[in-house]
Every structure is written in structure tokens, then in C-alpha cells.
Amino acid sequence: MQILVLGGARLVGRHIVEALVAGGHEVTMLSRGQTQADLPAAVERLLGDRNDGVAGLSALAGRSWDACVDVSGYTPRQVRASAEFLKGRVGRYVFISTVSVYAEQNRHPILETDPLLPPAAEDVTEVTGETYGPLKVTCEAIVQEVYEDACTILRPQLVTGPHDYTPRYPYWPDRVARGGTILAAGKDDFIQVIDARDIGQFVVKVIQDDIGGLFNLSGPRLTWEEFLTLLDAVDVFWTTPEHLEQVGVNFYELPVYLPANSEQGGIMEVSNERARAAGLTLTAPLKTAQDTREWSKTTDLTYSLTPEREAEILTLLRGRH
């Protein structure tokens, strides 16, 4: 099949492109060319910028594809331009959204049928922590309006795996590898992430089997104690969000960590039942951790929780205890 990918050089898009090529499909990628990625040589790479509206899509003129995968649609202006321009030129429009669209992120579990945030206005173009979710709600609505049954909306949870440049999940396999006393909180709270490679494989499945609908994409769910045991962490100093607060530390300083009872605690309990029934397969958590660590060894990631800050917090906590 011939597939158009909008974006595709970074984490999620990269693994989608690689999965499509591995599946024997012909891939055309449209991007702004700002991220240089070592993608398969067979990928046709075109330049374009949807921020310029239809004019930014001129490289696609006169072409058609069996499906489009929109990885880089963040604003209504971008998505309206591509959705309408490609109408009649692509068989299925697959839009990569986010679990950040959900209005009540303290629900357990979070389901595809849960209420969404109020949509952002179509003229909003600034993507911030506050506008990200509402913008994606509006983008989803545009895709559904234009394509109706010929669209698929995918809502990934926290994504990781090789090429994860975000200073979040990779912190933990890297931190365990460094050794010494590891600061961690909430041993009975949960961590749940989705391997980007699993998203790639599911996108291939969606396109090949012409699957429509809405799907949360989330991975296996482990307690923090199970997760750090999996990583072979030997010396862990376990604390609680309450103890952190008592020494003037916000639990957000610990990458990825969300207490189950926090306002966003449901993000670590996102149901993947619907996607698994449609063919989502999940990489074992240990393999995700090992492969992410192997990649990050040669990458200079900068983490917000520095060794110095961790030592400072440990000293405060030990004094308190």
C-alpha cells in the first residue's frame, strides 16, 4: 500500500514509518525538515508546512495514497488544512491524538467513552500545557467531521522506547544503571507507558485491516516497586508524596511519577481493552526498559532531577525520618 505520513522524524512518527516500511508499504513523509532522522532509504521525503495552510501542502498536489497517518497535527489550522486538502486523495485518515483530551484525568480507568475537555477555538495556534489537550480535541473533531467513518483516532498515553528524547521515562533505566541510592515514591502507585514500537505496529494493523474508531493506546501497568525490581534496582529509598511535601519537594520532580489519587492519577490507568481487541500487541516492560537504556547510553539526555538534587532530597528525607 502507499501511505502518506505527516511528520514522522521524531519518536512516534519514526517508529510508525519504520513499521510501515518493514510491512512492505511505500511511505511518503511530509515534514518541515527540521528534525534529521536516520529513516529507511526507501522513504520518500517531501517538504511542507501546514502552518502555511494549503500552500504548505503543494508538494502533495496531484498525488493520492491508500492512507494518511497524521503524527504532527497539533493545531486546528494544521489539521483543517491537511484533512480538507487530502479528502478524496487518501482512503483512511489516521490521526495521532493523546489521552490529554480527557476532561477527568483522575478516573480509574480512563476509557474512550469518557468526557473530553472543552474544545479550543480553531484560531488558537499556541501549543502550551494548558492548550495542548483542548487543541487535540478540536483536531479530532475536524478529522471526524471531514472523514466520518474513514478516520481512526488513536490516543496514546505516555510514549517511550528507543529515540525517546523526553527527559521522563528514560531517566529510570539510566538512573538504575548509575547505581547508588535511588529516590522513589509510592511503591504501590503505578507506572504505565506505551512503547512507540507498539504504536507503529498497531498503525500498520489499522491501515491494512481498514479499522476505524477511537482507541486508547496504553501499555502494561506495573507498581513502582515492580518496575524498579524489573530494572534490578538494588538500593531504593522509598518515600511518599506526603513526605516529599513535608520537606518542601513536589512529587512532580520525580520523572513520570503520578500518585494514584492525584488529579491526573488516571493517566496511569488507561484502558487498552478496545485496542487489544482490535489487534494491539504490547512489548514486555523489561524489553522496553532495556532497549531504551541501550539507546540512551549514546545520547546526552539532560534530566531535571540531577544527582545533586536527588542527594539533597535524600538528606532532607533522612533527617525527617
C-alpha positions as semicolon CSV with decimal commas, in nm:
position;residue;x (nm);y (nm);z (nm)
1;M;0,000;0,000;0,000
2;Q;0,102;0,362;-0,045
3;I;0,099;0,558;0,279
4;L;0,145;0,928;0,349
5;V;0,286;1,024;0,691
6;L;0,258;1,384;0,808
7;G;0,556;1,430;1,039
8;G;0,749;1,117;1,118
9;A;1,102;1,214;1,216
10;R;1,063;1,201;1,592
11;L;0,967;0,928;1,839
12;V;0,613;0,816;1,746
13;G;0,634;0,907;1,379
14;R;0,973;0,747;1,336
15;H;0,852;0,410;1,466
16;I;0,534;0,432;1,256
17;V;0,741;0,494;0,943
18;E;0,978;0,209;1,025
19;A;0,688;-0,031;1,092
20;L;0,518;0,061;0,764
21;V;0,839;0,009;0,565
22;A;0,903;-0,322;0,744
23;G;0,549;-0,422;0,648
24;G;0,632;-0,378;0,281
25;H;0,446;-0,049;0,227
26;E;0,560;0,252;0,024
27;V;0,593;0,553;0,254
28;T;0,589;0,921;0,163
29;M;0,672;1,157;0,450
30;L;0,587;1,526;0,456
31;S;0,765;1,735;0,719
32;R;0,924;2,074;0,771
33;G;1,266;1,911;0,756
34;Q;1,369;2,046;1,096
35;T;1,444;1,705;1,251
36;Q;1,701;1,490;1,077
37;A;1,627;1,123;1,133
38;D;1,805;0,818;1,001
39;L;1,499;0,669;0,829
40;P;1,493;0,381;0,577
41;A;1,629;0,486;0,237
42;A;1,304;0,379;0,069
43;V;1,108;0,660;0,238
44;E;1,018;0,946;0,004
45;R;1,073;1,271;0,192
46;L;0,888;1,587;0,094
47;L;0,900;1,934;0,249
48;G;0,591;2,123;0,357
49;D;0,449;2,325;0,645
50;R;0,080;2,311;0,733
51;N;0,117;2,634;0,928
52;D;0,107;2,795;0,582
53;G;-0,233;2,639;0,516
54;V;-0,300;2,469;0,182
55;A;0,002;2,648;0,033
56;G;0,223;2,444;0,264
57;L;0,091;2,122;0,110
58;S;0,180;2,199;-0,251
59;A;0,431;1,911;-0,261
60;L;0,133;1,671;-0,235
61;A;-0,058;1,815;-0,530
62;G;-0,180;1,561;-0,787
63;R;-0,097;1,264;-0,565
64;S;-0,308;1,006;-0,382
65;W;-0,243;0,743;-0,113
66;D;-0,423;0,448;0,042
67;A;-0,400;0,610;0,385
68;C;-0,260;0,910;0,569
69;V;-0,111;0,900;0,919
70;D;-0,114;1,243;1,084
71;V;0,153;1,241;1,356
72;S;0,226;1,613;1,366
73;G;-0,119;1,775;1,379
74;Y;-0,128;1,992;1,692
75;T;-0,344;2,289;1,592
76;P;-0,679;2,314;1,414
77;R;-0,517;2,529;1,144
78;Q;-0,273;2,249;1,061
79;V;-0,527;1,967;1,071
80;R;-0,803;2,155;0,886
81;A;-0,557;2,225;0,604
82;S;-0,442;1,863;0,559
83;A;-0,778;1,696;0,627
84;E;-0,961;1,902;0,366
85;F;-0,675;1,904;0,113
86;L;-0,643;1,524;0,127
87;K;-1,016;1,449;0,117
88;G;-1,064;1,215;-0,179
89;R;-0,686;1,165;-0,209
90;V;-0,648;0,921;0,085
91;G;-0,857;0,619;0,174
92;R;-0,825;0,646;0,553
93;Y;-0,707;0,929;0,776
94;V;-0,534;0,806;1,093
95;F;-0,493;1,085;1,349
96;I;-0,249;1,054;1,639
97;S;-0,410;1,231;1,933
98;T;-0,343;1,195;2,308
99;V;-0,502;1,087;2,636
100;S;-0,466;1,455;2,734
101;V;-0,804;1,512;2,562
102;Y;-0,987;1,364;2,862
103;A;-1,159;1,609;3,098
104;E;-1,142;1,391;3,410
105;Q;-0,791;1,251;3,434
106;N;-0,849;1,118;3,783
107;R;-1,089;0,850;3,654
108;H;-0,988;0,487;3,706
109;P;-0,967;0,351;3,443
110;I;-0,978;0,608;3,164
111;L;-1,199;0,483;2,880
112;E;-1,258;0,602;2,523
113;T;-1,615;0,694;2,621
114;D;-1,509;0,935;2,899
115;P;-1,591;1,308;2,859
116;L;-1,345;1,530;2,676
117;L;-1,211;1,875;2,759
118;P;-1,391;2,174;2,605
119;P;-1,250;2,219;2,252
120;A;-1,017;2,504;2,172
121;A;-1,124;2,763;1,917
122;E;-0,998;2,694;1,566
123;D;-0,793;3,014;1,562
124;V;-0,580;2,909;1,863
125;T;-0,226;2,838;1,740
126;E;-0,012;2,846;2,056
127;V;0,054;2,500;2,200
128;T;0,110;2,512;2,576
129;G;0,049;2,278;2,868
130;E;-0,297;2,431;2,905
131;T;-0,397;2,440;2,536
132;Y;-0,248;2,105;2,424
133;G;-0,545;1,889;2,527
134;P;-0,822;2,126;2,408
135;L;-0,640;2,176;2,075
136;K;-0,625;1,800;2,019
137;V;-0,999;1,777;2,099
138;T;-1,068;2,027;1,820
139;C;-0,830;1,847;1,582
140;E;-1,007;1,516;1,644
141;A;-1,344;1,680;1,571
142;I;-1,214;1,822;1,241
143;V;-1,088;1,481;1,127
144;Q;-1,418;1,316;1,223
145;E;-1,619;1,589;1,050
146;V;-1,426;1,559;0,723
147;Y;-1,374;1,180;0,709
148;E;-1,661;1,036;0,916
149;D;-1,620;0,653;0,912
150;A;-1,298;0,674;0,709
151;C;-1,093;0,801;1,002
152;T;-0,923;0,642;1,301
153;I;-0,837;0,837;1,617
154;L;-0,552;0,700;1,831
155;R;-0,497;0,837;2,182
156;P;-0,155;0,730;2,311
157;Q;-0,068;0,755;2,675
158;L;0,288;0,841;2,785
159;V;0,506;0,714;2,497
160;T;0,860;0,586;2,528
161;G;1,112;0,346;2,376
162;P;1,430;0,394;2,174
163;H;1,460;0,755;2,046
164;D;1,260;0,894;2,339
165;Y;1,429;1,232;2,376
166;T;1,192;1,346;2,652
167;P;1,364;1,356;2,992
168;R;1,094;1,141;3,151
169;Y;1,083;0,760;3,126
170;P;1,450;0,716;3,016
171;Y;1,551;0,868;3,350
172;W;1,468;0,547;3,533
173;P;1,670;0,286;3,339
174;D;1,954;0,540;3,322
175;R;1,929;0,613;3,694
176;V;1,936;0,246;3,792
177;A;2,239;0,191;3,569
178;R;2,423;0,471;3,751
179;G;2,392;0,293;4,086
180;G;2,379;0,431;4,437
181;T;2,073;0,506;4,647
182;I;1,772;0,575;4,424
183;L;1,498;0,811;4,539
184;A;1,149;0,680;4,456
185;A;0,798;0,745;4,582
186;G;0,478;0,546;4,608
187;K;0,591;0,184;4,576
188;D;0,223;0,081;4,545
189;D;0,136;0,353;4,293
190;F;0,151;0,268;3,924
191;I;0,355;0,340;3,613
192;Q;0,204;0,273;3,271
193;V;0,366;0,367;2,940
194;I;0,327;0,260;2,577
195;D;0,625;0,154;2,367
196;A;0,635;0,363;2,048
197;R;0,708;0,047;1,851
198;D;0,372;-0,094;1,960
199;I;0,201;0,218;1,826
200;G;0,381;0,166;1,496
201;Q;0,264;-0,194;1,469
202;F;-0,094;-0,100;1,557
203;V;-0,100;0,174;1,292
204;V;0,005;-0,086;1,034
205;K;-0,278;-0,313;1,155
206;V;-0,532;-0,029;1,139
207;I;-0,435;0,056;0,781
208;Q;-0,406;-0,299;0,649
209;D;-0,738;-0,409;0,804
210;D;-0,914;-0,075;0,742
211;I;-1,008;-0,034;1,110
212;G;-1,199;0,276;1,214
213;G;-1,294;0,416;1,552
214;L;-1,137;0,558;1,868
215;F;-0,862;0,377;2,055
216;N;-0,662;0,446;2,370
217;L;-0,307;0,316;2,333
218;S;-0,150;0,221;2,665
219;G;0,093;-0,043;2,781
220;P;0,131;-0,288;3,071
221;R;0,063;-0,144;3,417
222;L;0,315;-0,205;3,696
223;T;0,351;-0,083;4,051
224;W;0,660;0,130;4,103
225;E;0,803;-0,145;4,321
226;E;0,752;-0,398;4,039
227;F;0,900;-0,157;3,786
228;L;1,219;-0,082;3,980
229;T;1,258;-0,451;4,068
230;L;1,232;-0,525;3,696
231;L;1,517;-0,277;3,638
232;D;1,730;-0,455;3,900
233;A;1,733;-0,157;4,134
234;V;1,912;-0,272;4,449
235;D;1,922;0,031;4,679
236;V;1,590;0,220;4,670
237;F;1,488;0,483;4,925
238;W;1,109;0,467;4,920
239;T;0,914;0,771;5,030
240;T;0,561;0,906;4,980
241;P;0,417;1,219;4,820
242;E;0,324;1,334;5,170
243;H;0,680;1,300;5,298
244;L;0,812;1,483;4,992
245;E;0,569;1,766;5,057
246;Q;0,680;1,785;5,421
247;V;1,037;1,862;5,313
248;G;0,922;2,115;5,054
249;V;0,953;1,890;4,747
250;N;0,682;1,849;4,484
251;F;0,629;1,492;4,362
252;Y;0,646;1,626;4,004
253;E;1,023;1,645;4,050
254;L;1,028;1,265;4,010
255;P;1,002;1,196;3,634
256;V;0,680;1,018;3,524
257;Y;0,558;0,967;3,880
258;L;0,189;1,034;3,949
259;P;0,022;0,926;4,274
260;A;-0,287;0,716;4,204
261;N;-0,505;0,960;4,399
262;S;-0,371;1,274;4,228
263;E;-0,566;1,490;3,982
264;Q;-0,400;1,313;3,690
265;G;-0,370;0,971;3,854
266;G;-0,593;0,808;3,593
267;I;-0,323;0,867;3,331
268;M;-0,151;0,567;3,487
269;E;-0,465;0,356;3,446
270;V;-0,566;0,398;3,084
271;S;-0,771;0,109;2,948
272;N;-0,627;-0,060;2,638
273;E;-0,901;-0,324;2,611
274;R;-1,059;-0,182;2,297
275;A;-0,724;-0,154;2,116
276;R;-0,610;-0,500;2,224
277;A;-0,935;-0,647;2,094
278;A;-0,855;-0,478;1,760
279;G;-0,501;-0,620;1,748
280;L;-0,275;-0,404;1,966
281;T;0,020;-0,612;2,091
282;L;0,245;-0,497;2,375
283;T;0,619;-0,517;2,422
284;A;0,729;-0,666;2,756
285;P;0,815;-0,387;3,004
286;L;1,165;-0,524;3,057
287;K;1,243;-0,513;2,685
288;T;1,114;-0,155;2,661
289;A;1,339;-0,056;2,952
290;Q;1,646;-0,241;2,820
291;D;1,612;-0,110;2,465
292;T;1,552;0,246;2,584
293;R;1,859;0,225;2,805
294;E;2,071;0,082;2,523
295;W;1,971;0,375;2,303
296;S;2,014;0,641;2,573
297;K;2,370;0,526;2,651
298;T;2,493;0,717;2,347
299;T;2,253;1,010;2,385
300;D;2,318;1,309;2,608
301;L;1,981;1,342;2,779
302;T;1,953;1,608;3,049
303;Y;1,726;1,521;3,340
304;S;1,556;1,770;3,569
305;L;1,631;1,553;3,874
306;T;2,008;1,587;3,887
307;P;2,229;1,368;4,108
308;E;2,290;1,674;4,327
309;R;1,920;1,748;4,369
310;E;1,843;1,383;4,440
311;A;2,114;1,373;4,710
312;E;1,977;1,694;4,862
313;I;1,624;1,548;4,881
314;L;1,753;1,222;5,028
315;T;1,935;1,417;5,300
316;L;1,617;1,611;5,383
317;L;1,408;1,294;5,396
318;R;1,658;1,104;5,609
319;G;1,666;1,392;5,854
320;R;1,287;1,392;5,866
321;H;1,262;1,017;5,913
